[in-house]
Coordinates of C-alpha atoms and ligand atoms in Angstrom, one line a residue:
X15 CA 70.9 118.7 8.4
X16 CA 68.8 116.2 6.3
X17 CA 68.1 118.5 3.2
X18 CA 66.5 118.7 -0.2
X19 CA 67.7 116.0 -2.4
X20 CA 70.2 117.6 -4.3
X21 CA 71.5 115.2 -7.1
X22 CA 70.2 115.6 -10.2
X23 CA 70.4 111.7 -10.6
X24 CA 68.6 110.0 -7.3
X25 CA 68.7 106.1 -6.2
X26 CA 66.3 104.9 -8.5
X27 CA 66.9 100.7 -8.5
X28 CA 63.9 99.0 -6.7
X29 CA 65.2 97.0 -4.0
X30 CA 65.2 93.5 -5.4
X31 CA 66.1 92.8 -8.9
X32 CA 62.7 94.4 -10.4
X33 CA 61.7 94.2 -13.8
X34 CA 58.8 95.9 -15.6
X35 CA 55.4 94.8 -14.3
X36 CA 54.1 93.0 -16.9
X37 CA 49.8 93.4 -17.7
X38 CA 47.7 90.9 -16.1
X39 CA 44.2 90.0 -15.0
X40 CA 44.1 90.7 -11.2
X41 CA 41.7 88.5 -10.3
X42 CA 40.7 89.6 -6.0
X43 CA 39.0 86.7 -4.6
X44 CA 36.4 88.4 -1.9
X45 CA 35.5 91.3 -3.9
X46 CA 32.9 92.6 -1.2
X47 CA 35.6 92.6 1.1
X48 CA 36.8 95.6 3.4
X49 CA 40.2 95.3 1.9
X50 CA 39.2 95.6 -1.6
X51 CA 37.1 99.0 -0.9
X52 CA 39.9 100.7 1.2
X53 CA 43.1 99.5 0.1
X54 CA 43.4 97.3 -3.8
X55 CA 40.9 99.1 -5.8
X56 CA 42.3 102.9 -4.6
X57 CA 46.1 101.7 -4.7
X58 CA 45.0 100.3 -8.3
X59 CA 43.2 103.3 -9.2
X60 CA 46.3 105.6 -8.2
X61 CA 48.8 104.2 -10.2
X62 CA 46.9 103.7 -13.0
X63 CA 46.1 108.0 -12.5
X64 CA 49.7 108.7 -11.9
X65 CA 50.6 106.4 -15.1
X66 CA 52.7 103.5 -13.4
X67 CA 50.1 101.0 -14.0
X68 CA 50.9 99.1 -17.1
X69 CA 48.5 98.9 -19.9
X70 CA 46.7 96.3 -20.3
X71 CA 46.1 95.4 -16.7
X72 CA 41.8 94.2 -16.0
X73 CA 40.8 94.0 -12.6
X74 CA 38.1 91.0 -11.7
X75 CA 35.9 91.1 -8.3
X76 CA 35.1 87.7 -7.5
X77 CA 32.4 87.4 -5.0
X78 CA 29.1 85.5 -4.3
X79 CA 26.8 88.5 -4.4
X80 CA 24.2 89.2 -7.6
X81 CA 25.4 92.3 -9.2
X82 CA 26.1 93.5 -12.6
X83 CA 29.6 95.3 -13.5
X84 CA 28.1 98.7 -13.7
X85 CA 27.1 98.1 -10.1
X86 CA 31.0 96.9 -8.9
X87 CA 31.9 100.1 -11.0
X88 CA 30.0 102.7 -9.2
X89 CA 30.4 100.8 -5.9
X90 CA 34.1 101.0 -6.0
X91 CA 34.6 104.4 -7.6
X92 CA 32.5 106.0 -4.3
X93 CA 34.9 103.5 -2.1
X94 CA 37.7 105.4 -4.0
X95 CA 36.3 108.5 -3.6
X96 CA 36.4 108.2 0.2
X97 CA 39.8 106.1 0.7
X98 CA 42.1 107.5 -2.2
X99 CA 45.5 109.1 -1.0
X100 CA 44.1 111.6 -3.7
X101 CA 41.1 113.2 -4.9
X102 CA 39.6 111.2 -7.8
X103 CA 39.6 112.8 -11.2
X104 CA 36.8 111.9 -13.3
X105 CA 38.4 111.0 -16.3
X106 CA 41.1 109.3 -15.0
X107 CA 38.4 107.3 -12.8
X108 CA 36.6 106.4 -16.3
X109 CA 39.7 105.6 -17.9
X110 CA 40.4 103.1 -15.0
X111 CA 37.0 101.8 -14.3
X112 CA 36.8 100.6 -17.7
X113 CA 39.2 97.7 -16.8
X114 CA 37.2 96.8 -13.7
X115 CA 35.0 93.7 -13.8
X116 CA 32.6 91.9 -11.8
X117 CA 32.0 87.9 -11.7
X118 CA 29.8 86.6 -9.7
X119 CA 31.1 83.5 -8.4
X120 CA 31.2 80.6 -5.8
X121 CA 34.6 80.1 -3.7
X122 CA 33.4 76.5 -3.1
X123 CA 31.9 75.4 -6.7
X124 CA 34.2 74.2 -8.7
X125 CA 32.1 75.4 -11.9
X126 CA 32.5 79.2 -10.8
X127 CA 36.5 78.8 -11.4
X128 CA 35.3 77.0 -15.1
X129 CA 33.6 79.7 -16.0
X130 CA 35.7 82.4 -14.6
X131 CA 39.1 80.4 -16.6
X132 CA 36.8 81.2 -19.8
X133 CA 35.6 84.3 -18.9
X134 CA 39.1 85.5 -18.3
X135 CA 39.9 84.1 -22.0
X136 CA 37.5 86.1 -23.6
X137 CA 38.8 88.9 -22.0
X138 CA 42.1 88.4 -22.8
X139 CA 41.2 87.2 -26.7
X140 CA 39.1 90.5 -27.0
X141 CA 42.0 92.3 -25.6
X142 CA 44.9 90.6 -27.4
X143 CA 46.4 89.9 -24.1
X144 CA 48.4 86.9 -23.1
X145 CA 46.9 85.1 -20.4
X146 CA 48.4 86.1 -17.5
X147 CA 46.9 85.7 -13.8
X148 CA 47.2 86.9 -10.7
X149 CA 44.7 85.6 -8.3
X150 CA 44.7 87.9 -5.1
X151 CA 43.4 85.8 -2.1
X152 CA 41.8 88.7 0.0
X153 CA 39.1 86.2 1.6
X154 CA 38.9 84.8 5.2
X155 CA 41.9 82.9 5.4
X156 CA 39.2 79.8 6.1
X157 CA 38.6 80.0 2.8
X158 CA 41.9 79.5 1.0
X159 CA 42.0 75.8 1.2
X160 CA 39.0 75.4 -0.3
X161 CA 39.8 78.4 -3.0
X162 CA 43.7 76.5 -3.8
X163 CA 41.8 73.0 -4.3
X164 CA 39.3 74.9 -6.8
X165 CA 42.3 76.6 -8.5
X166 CA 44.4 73.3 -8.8
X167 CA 41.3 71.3 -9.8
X168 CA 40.2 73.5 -12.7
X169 CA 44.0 73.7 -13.7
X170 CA 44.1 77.3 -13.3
X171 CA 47.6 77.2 -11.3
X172 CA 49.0 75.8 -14.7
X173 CA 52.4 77.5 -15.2
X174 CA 52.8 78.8 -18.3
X175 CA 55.3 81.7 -19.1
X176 CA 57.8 83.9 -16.4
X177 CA 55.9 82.6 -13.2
X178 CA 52.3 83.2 -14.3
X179 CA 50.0 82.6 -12.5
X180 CA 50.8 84.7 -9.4
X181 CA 49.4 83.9 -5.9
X182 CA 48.7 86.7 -3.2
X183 CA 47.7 85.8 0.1
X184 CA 46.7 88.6 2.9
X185 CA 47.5 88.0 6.0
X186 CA 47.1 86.3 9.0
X187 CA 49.0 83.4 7.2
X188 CA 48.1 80.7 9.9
X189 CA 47.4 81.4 13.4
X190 CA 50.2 79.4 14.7
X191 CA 53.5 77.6 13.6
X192 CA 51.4 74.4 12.5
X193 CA 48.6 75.9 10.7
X194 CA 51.1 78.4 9.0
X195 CA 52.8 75.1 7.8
X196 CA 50.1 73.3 6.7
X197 CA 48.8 76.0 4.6
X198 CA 52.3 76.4 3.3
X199 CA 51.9 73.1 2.4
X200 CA 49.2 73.2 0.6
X201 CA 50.1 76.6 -0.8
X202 CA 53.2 75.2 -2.3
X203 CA 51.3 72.0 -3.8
X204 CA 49.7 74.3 -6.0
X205 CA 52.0 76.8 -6.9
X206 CA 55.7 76.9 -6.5
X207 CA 57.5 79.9 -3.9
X208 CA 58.7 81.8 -6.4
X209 CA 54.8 82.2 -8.1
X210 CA 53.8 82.9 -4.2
X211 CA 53.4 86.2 -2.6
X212 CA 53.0 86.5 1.2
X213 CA 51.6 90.2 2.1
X214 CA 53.1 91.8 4.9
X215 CA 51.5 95.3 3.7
X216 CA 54.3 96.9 6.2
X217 CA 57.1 96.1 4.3
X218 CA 55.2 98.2 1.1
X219 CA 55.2 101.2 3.1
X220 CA 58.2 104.2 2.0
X221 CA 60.4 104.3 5.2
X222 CA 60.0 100.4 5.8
X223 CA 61.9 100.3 2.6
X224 CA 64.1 102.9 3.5
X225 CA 65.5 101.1 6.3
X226 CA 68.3 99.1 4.4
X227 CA 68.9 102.3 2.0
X228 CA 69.9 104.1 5.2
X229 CA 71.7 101.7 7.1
X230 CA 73.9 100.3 3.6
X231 CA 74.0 103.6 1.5
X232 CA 75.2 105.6 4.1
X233 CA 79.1 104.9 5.6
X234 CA 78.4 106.7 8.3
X235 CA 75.6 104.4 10.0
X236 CA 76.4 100.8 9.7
X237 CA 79.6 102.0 10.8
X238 CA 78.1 101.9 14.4
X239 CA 75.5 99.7 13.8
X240 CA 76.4 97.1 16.4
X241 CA 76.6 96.2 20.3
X242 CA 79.9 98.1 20.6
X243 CA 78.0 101.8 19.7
X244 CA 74.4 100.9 20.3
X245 CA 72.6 100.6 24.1
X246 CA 69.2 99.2 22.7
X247 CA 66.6 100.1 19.9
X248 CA 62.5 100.6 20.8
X249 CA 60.3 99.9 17.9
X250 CA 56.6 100.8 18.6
X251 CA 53.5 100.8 16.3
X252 CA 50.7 102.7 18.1
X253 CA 47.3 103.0 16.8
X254 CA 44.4 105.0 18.1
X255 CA 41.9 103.5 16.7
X256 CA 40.1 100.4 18.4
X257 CA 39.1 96.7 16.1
X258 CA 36.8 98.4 13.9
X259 CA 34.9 96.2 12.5
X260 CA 37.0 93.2 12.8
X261 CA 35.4 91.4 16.4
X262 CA 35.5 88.0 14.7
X263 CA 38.9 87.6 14.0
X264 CA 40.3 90.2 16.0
X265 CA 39.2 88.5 19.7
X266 CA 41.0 85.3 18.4
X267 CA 44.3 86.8 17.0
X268 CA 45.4 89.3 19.7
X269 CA 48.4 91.7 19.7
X270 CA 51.1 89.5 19.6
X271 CA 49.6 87.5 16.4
X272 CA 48.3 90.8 14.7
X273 CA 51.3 92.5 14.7
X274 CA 53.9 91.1 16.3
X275 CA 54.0 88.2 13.7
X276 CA 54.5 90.3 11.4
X277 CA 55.1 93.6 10.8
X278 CA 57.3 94.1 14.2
X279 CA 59.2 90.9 13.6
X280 CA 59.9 92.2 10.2
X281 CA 61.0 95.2 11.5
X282 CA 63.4 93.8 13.3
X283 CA 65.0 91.9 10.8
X284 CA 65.3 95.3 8.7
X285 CA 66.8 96.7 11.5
X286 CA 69.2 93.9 12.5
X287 CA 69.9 91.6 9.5
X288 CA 73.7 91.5 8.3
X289 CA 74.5 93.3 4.5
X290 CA 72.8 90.5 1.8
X291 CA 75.4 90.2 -1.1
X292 CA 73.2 91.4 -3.0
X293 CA 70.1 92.8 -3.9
X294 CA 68.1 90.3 -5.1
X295 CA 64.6 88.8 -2.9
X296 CA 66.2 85.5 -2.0
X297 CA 69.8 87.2 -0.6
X298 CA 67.9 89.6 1.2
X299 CA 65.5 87.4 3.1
X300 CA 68.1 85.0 3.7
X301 CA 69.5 87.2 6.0
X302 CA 66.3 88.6 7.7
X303 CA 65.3 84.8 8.0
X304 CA 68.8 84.4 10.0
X305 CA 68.1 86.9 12.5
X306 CA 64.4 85.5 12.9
X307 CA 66.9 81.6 14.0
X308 CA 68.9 84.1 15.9
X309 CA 66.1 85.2 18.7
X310 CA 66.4 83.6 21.6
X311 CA 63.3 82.3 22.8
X312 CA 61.0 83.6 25.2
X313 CA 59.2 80.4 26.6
X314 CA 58.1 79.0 29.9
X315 CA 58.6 81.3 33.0
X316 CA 61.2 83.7 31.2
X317 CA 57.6 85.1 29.6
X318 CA 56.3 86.6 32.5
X319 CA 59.5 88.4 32.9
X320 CA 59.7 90.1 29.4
X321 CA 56.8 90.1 27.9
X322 CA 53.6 92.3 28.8
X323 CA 50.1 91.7 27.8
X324 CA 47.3 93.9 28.3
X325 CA 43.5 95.3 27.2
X326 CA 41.7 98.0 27.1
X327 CA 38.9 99.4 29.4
X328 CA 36.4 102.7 28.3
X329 CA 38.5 105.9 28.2
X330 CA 39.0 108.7 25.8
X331 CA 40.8 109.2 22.3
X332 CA 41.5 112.2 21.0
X333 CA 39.0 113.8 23.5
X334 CA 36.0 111.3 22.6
X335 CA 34.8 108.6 24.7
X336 CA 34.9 105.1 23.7
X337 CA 33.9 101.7 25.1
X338 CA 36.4 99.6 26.3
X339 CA 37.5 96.2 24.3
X340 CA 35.1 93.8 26.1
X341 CA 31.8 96.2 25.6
X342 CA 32.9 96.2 21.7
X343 CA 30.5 94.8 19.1
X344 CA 31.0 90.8 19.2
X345 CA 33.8 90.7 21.8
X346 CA 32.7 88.7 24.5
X347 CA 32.3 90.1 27.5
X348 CA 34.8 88.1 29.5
X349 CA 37.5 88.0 26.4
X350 CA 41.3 88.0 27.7
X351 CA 42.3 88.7 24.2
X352 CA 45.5 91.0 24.3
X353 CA 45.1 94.4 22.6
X354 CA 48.3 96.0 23.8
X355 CA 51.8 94.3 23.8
X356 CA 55.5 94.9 25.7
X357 CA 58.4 92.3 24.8
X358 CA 62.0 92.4 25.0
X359 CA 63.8 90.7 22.9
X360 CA 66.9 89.6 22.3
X361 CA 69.6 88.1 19.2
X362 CA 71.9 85.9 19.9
X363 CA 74.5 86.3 17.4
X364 CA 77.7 88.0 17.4
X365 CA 76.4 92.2 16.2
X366 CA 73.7 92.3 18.8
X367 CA 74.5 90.4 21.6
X368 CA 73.7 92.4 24.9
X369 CA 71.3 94.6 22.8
X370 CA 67.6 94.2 23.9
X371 CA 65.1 95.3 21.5
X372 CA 61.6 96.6 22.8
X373 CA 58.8 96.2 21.0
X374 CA 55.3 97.8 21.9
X375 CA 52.1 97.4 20.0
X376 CA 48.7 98.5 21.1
X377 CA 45.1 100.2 20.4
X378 CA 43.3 102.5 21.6
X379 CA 46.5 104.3 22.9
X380 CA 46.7 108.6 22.3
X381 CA 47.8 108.5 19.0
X382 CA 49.2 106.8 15.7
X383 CA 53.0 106.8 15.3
X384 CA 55.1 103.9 14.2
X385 CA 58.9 103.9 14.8
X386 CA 62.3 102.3 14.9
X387 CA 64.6 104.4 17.2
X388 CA 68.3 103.3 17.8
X389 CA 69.0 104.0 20.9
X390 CA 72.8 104.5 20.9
X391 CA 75.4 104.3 23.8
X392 CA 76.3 107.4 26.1
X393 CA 79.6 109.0 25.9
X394 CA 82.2 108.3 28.9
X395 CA 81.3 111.3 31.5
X396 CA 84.9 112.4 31.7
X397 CA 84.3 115.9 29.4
X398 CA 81.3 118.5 30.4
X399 CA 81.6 116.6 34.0
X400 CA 79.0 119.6 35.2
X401 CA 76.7 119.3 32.0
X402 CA 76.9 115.5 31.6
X403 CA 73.7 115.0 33.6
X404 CA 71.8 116.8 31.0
X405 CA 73.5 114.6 28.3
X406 CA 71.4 112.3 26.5
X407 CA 72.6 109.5 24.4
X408 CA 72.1 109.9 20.8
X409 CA 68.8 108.4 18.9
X410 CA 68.3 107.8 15.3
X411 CA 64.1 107.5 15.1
X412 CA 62.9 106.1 11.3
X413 CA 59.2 107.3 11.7
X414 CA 57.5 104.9 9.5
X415 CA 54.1 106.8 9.8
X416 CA 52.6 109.3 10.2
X417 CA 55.4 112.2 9.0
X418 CA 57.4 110.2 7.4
X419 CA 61.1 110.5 7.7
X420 CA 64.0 109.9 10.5
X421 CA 65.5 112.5 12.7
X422 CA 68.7 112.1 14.6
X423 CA 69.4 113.8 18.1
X424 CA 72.9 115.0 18.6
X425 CA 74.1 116.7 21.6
X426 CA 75.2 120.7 21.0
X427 CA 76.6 123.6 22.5
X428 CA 73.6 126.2 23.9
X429 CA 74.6 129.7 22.5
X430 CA 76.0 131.6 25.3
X431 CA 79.2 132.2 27.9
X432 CA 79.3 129.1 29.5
X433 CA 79.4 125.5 28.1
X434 CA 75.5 124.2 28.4
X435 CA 74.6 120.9 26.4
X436 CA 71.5 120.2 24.6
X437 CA 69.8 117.7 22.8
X438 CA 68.8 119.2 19.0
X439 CA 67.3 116.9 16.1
X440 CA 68.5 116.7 12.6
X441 CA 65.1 116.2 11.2
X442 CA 64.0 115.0 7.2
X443 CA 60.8 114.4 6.2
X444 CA 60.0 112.8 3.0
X445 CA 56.9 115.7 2.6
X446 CA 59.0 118.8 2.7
X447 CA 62.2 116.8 1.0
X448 CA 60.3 115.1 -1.7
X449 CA 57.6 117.4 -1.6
X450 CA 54.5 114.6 -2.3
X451 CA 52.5 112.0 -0.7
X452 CA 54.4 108.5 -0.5
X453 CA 52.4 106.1 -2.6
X454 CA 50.7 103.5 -0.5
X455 CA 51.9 100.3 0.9
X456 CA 49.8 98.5 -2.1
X457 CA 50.5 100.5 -4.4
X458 CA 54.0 99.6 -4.5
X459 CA 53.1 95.7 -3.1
X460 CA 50.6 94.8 -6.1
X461 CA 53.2 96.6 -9.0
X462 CA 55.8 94.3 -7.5
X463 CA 53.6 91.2 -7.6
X464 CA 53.4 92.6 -11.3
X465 CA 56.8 92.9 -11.7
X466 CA 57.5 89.6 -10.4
X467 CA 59.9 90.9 -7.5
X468 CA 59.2 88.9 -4.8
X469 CA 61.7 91.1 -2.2
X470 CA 58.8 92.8 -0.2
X471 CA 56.9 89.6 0.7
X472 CA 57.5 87.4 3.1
X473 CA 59.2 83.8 2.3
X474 CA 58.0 80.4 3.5
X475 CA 60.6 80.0 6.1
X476 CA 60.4 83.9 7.6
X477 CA 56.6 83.7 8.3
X478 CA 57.6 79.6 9.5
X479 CA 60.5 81.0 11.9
X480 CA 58.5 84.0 12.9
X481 CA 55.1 81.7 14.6
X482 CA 58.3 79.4 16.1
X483 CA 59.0 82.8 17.6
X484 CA 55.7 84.1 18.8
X485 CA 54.0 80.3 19.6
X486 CA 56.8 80.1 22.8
X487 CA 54.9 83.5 24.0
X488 CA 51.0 82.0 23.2
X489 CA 51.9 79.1 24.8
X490 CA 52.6 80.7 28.0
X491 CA 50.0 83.0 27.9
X492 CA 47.7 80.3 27.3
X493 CA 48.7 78.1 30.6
X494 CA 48.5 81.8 32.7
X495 CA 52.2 82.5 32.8
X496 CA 51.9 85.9 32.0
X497 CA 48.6 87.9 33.6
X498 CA 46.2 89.9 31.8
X499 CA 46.5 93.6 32.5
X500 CA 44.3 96.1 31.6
X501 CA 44.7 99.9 30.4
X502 CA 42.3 102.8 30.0
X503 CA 41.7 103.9 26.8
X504 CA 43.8 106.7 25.7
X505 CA 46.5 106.3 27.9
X506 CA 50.0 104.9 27.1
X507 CA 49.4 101.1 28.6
X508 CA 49.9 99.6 31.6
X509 CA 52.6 100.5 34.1
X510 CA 54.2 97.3 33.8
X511 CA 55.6 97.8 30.2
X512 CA 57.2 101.1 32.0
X513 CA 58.9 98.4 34.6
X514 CA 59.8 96.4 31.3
X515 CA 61.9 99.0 29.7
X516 CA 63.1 100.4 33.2
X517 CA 64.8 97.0 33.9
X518 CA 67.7 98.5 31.4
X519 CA 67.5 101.3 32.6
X520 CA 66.0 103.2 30.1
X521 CA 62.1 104.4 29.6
X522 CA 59.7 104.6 26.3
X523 CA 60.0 107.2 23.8
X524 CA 57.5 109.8 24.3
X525 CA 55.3 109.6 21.0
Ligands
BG6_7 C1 46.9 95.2 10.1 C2 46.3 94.7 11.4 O1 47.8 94.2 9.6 O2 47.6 96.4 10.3 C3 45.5 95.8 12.0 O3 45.6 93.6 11.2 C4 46.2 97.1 12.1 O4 45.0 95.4 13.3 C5 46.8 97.4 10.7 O5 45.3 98.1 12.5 C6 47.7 98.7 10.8 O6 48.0 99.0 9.5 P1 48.4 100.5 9.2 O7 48.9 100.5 7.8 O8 47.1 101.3 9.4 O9 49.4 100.9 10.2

């Protein structure tokens, strides 16, 4: 079985070639943002309470609204209080908070940026900090143009020493392969790749990470990890919850953009992506971008035979009734919007050829759970002839969230006289191995911007390849290739994702 870690001396090195996050002015650009309530300020606040955040590090909120710091303070340590992985101790808050700033600031006046450049100088003078700057774009990605030209303008992207400044940019990067390029584009006329941090927040989260430490530091798994012992591999991120707040850019994004783009795509890549020679950002996403050239398109008719879209009508989650997608806040009311996704997939090259890959993404489905299982090949039937129709194949399932961990079913012998065969899981999860709660995605994200270890964000080319991927589906889509079908609430999605995996033979893991 999967058991407590026993060595006194665990696998400490980061992935990528990390150094030591160095202190900085985090400067988040849309300060009255969602994402700075929920996510940055509590990941920041964490590690600065569980000591990992370096001394010296000031946190600036950039928005438009009037309010003093005092205000920011007290509006983000309540935020904290409500979205922190862990309660909030006061004097750790304090000791925290007294980094955090408010400027009240313009996105498209060029003098904002002046005066933030000086205000960040007096800050770092006071301080007896270098001036070191790490502007975190968590605007609407409508704004970033305008935000880079203001930046470059006001010489704020000046390099100066080890990559500073540092750019991060949320997600959705483009909405398509030519917008993603053109804001590339411009991206990279203002700061160079290696100063540039794409977020994928997935790739921050613990068993997202642990993919390539199971599959390379353990003989026994990449071993097999090929056509020749595996059948095919499901990777599924279901959520319960509905758009939330999010009408506006949710009704124009869809499934397939929202998380297909990204985090499933870069799932796959972890999953299938050949042993980098090393461990460094650029070896590693070499070889995820070479399985992203690897996936053979799905365009023009081929769409409606593996690929599934769908939305949701009113149901029920977890036992309360909610509307369906088109009576949600600012949807309209004849949207055809996807909010569910079925694809198969397959990679042409010479380890996974013959293996599909299913991917399935939706809301408002029972519950949240997001997995890879490898689906591997059934033995011959020759031995247990009488038991073999109760044999099932064996399946390695990496549960990204929620219970953390991977399981592996293996076939065994029922106590007993005769010879009866059945399935049992070798379970570990990181709670009862590790005994704490992972970190959060940005927690680990923003200490690697820090750090300067580019290995969990998403490179030019993969985010370029991945919309070359994705557009072939749109465009489909978008002519009626592939009809809308629609799902209650609550359930599992439509029937025809059940005919999509049933082609091979083969049905959907029950969550
Ligand atoms: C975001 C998507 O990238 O990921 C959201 O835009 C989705 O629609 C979210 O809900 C899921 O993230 P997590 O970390 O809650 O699984």
């Amino acid at each position: 079985m999967f058991n407590n870690p026993t060595s006194t001396n665990p696998f400490r090195v980061g992935l990528g070639s990390r150094t030591v996050p160095e202190p900085c002015s985090i400067v988040i650009f849309g300060a009255s943002g969602d994402l700075t309530r929920r996510k940055l300020i509590p990941a920041l606040y964490n590690l600065s309470a569980s000591g990992n955040l370096p001394p010296g590090v000031r946190v600036i909120g950039f928005a438009r609204r009037d309010k003093t710091t005092e205000q920011f303070r007290s509006e983000m340590e309540e935020a904290t209080r409500t979205f922190s992985r862990r309660s909030v101790d006061d004097k750790l808050w304090a000791n925290f908070a007294s980094n955090v700033y408010y400027f009240r600031g313009d996105f498209h006046i060029r003098q904002s940026y002046i005066d933030l450049d000086r205000y960040l100088s007096e800050l770092e003078t006071s301080q007896g900090f270098p001036p070191r700057r790490l502007f975190y774009l968590s605007a609407s990605p409508d704004e970033f143009p305008c935000i880079l030209n203001n930046l470059r303008e006001t010489g704020l992207n000046k390099i100066h020493e080890s990559n500073w400044p540092r750019i991060v940019l949320e997600k959705p990067f483009g909405n398509d392969l030519a917008s993603a390029r053109k804001l590339n584009e411009l991206v990279l006329e203002v700061f160079r790749e290696s100063q540039t941090f794409r977020i994928d927040h997935y790739l921050g989260k613990e068993t997202a990470q642990n993919i390539l430490v199971l599959r390379f530091a353990n003989k026994i798994f990449e071993s097999v990890w090929n056509a020749n012992y595996i059948d095919h591999v499901q990777i599924s991120a279901c959520e319960s919850l509905g758009i939330g707040g999010r009408a506006g850019y949710y009704d124009k994004a869809g499934a397939l953009r929202d998380m297909v783009q990204n985090h499933l795509l870069q799932f796959v890549c972890l999953t299938a992506m050949e042993p980098p020679s090393d461990l460094s950002p650029d070896s590693i996403r070499d070889e995820k971008v070479k399985v992203l050239r690897a996936l053979r398109p799905i365009v023009g008719n081929d769409v409606a035979l593996y690929t599934v879209r769908a939305q949701y009508t009113a149901g029920r989650v977890e036992g309360q009734p909610v509307f369906g997608y088109r009576q949600e806040t600012g949807i309209p009311t004849d949207s055809s919007t996807e909010t569910y996704t079925a694809l198969r997939l397959d990679i042409d090259n010479w380890r996974w050829s013959g293996v599909p890959f299913f991917l399935r993404t939706g809301k408002r489905l029972p519950k949240n759970a997001t997995e890879i299982a490898i689906h591997f090949k059934a033995v011959p039937p020759v031995l247990f002839r009488s038991s073999a129709l109760d044999l099932e194949e064996n399946v390695l399932v990496i549960r990204i969230q929620p219970d953390e961990g991977a399981s592996l079913r293996i076939a065994v012998k029922r106590p007993g006289p005769t010879v009866t065969i059945e399935p049992v899981k070798m379970d570990f999860h990181y709670r009862t191995s590790f005994g704490s709660v992972s970190p959060d995605a940005y927690e680990r994200l923003l200490l690697d911007v820090m750090a300067n270890d580019s290995t969990l964000f998403a490179r030019r080319d993969e985010v370029e390849e991945a919309w070359r991927f994705v557009d072939g589906i749109r465009n489909a889509w978008d002519q009626g290739i592939c009809k809308l079908l629609f799902y209650s609430a609550g359930s599992w999605g439509p029937e025809e994702a059940d005919r999509l995996i049933a082609k091979h033979g083969t049905f959907w893991r029950r969550l």
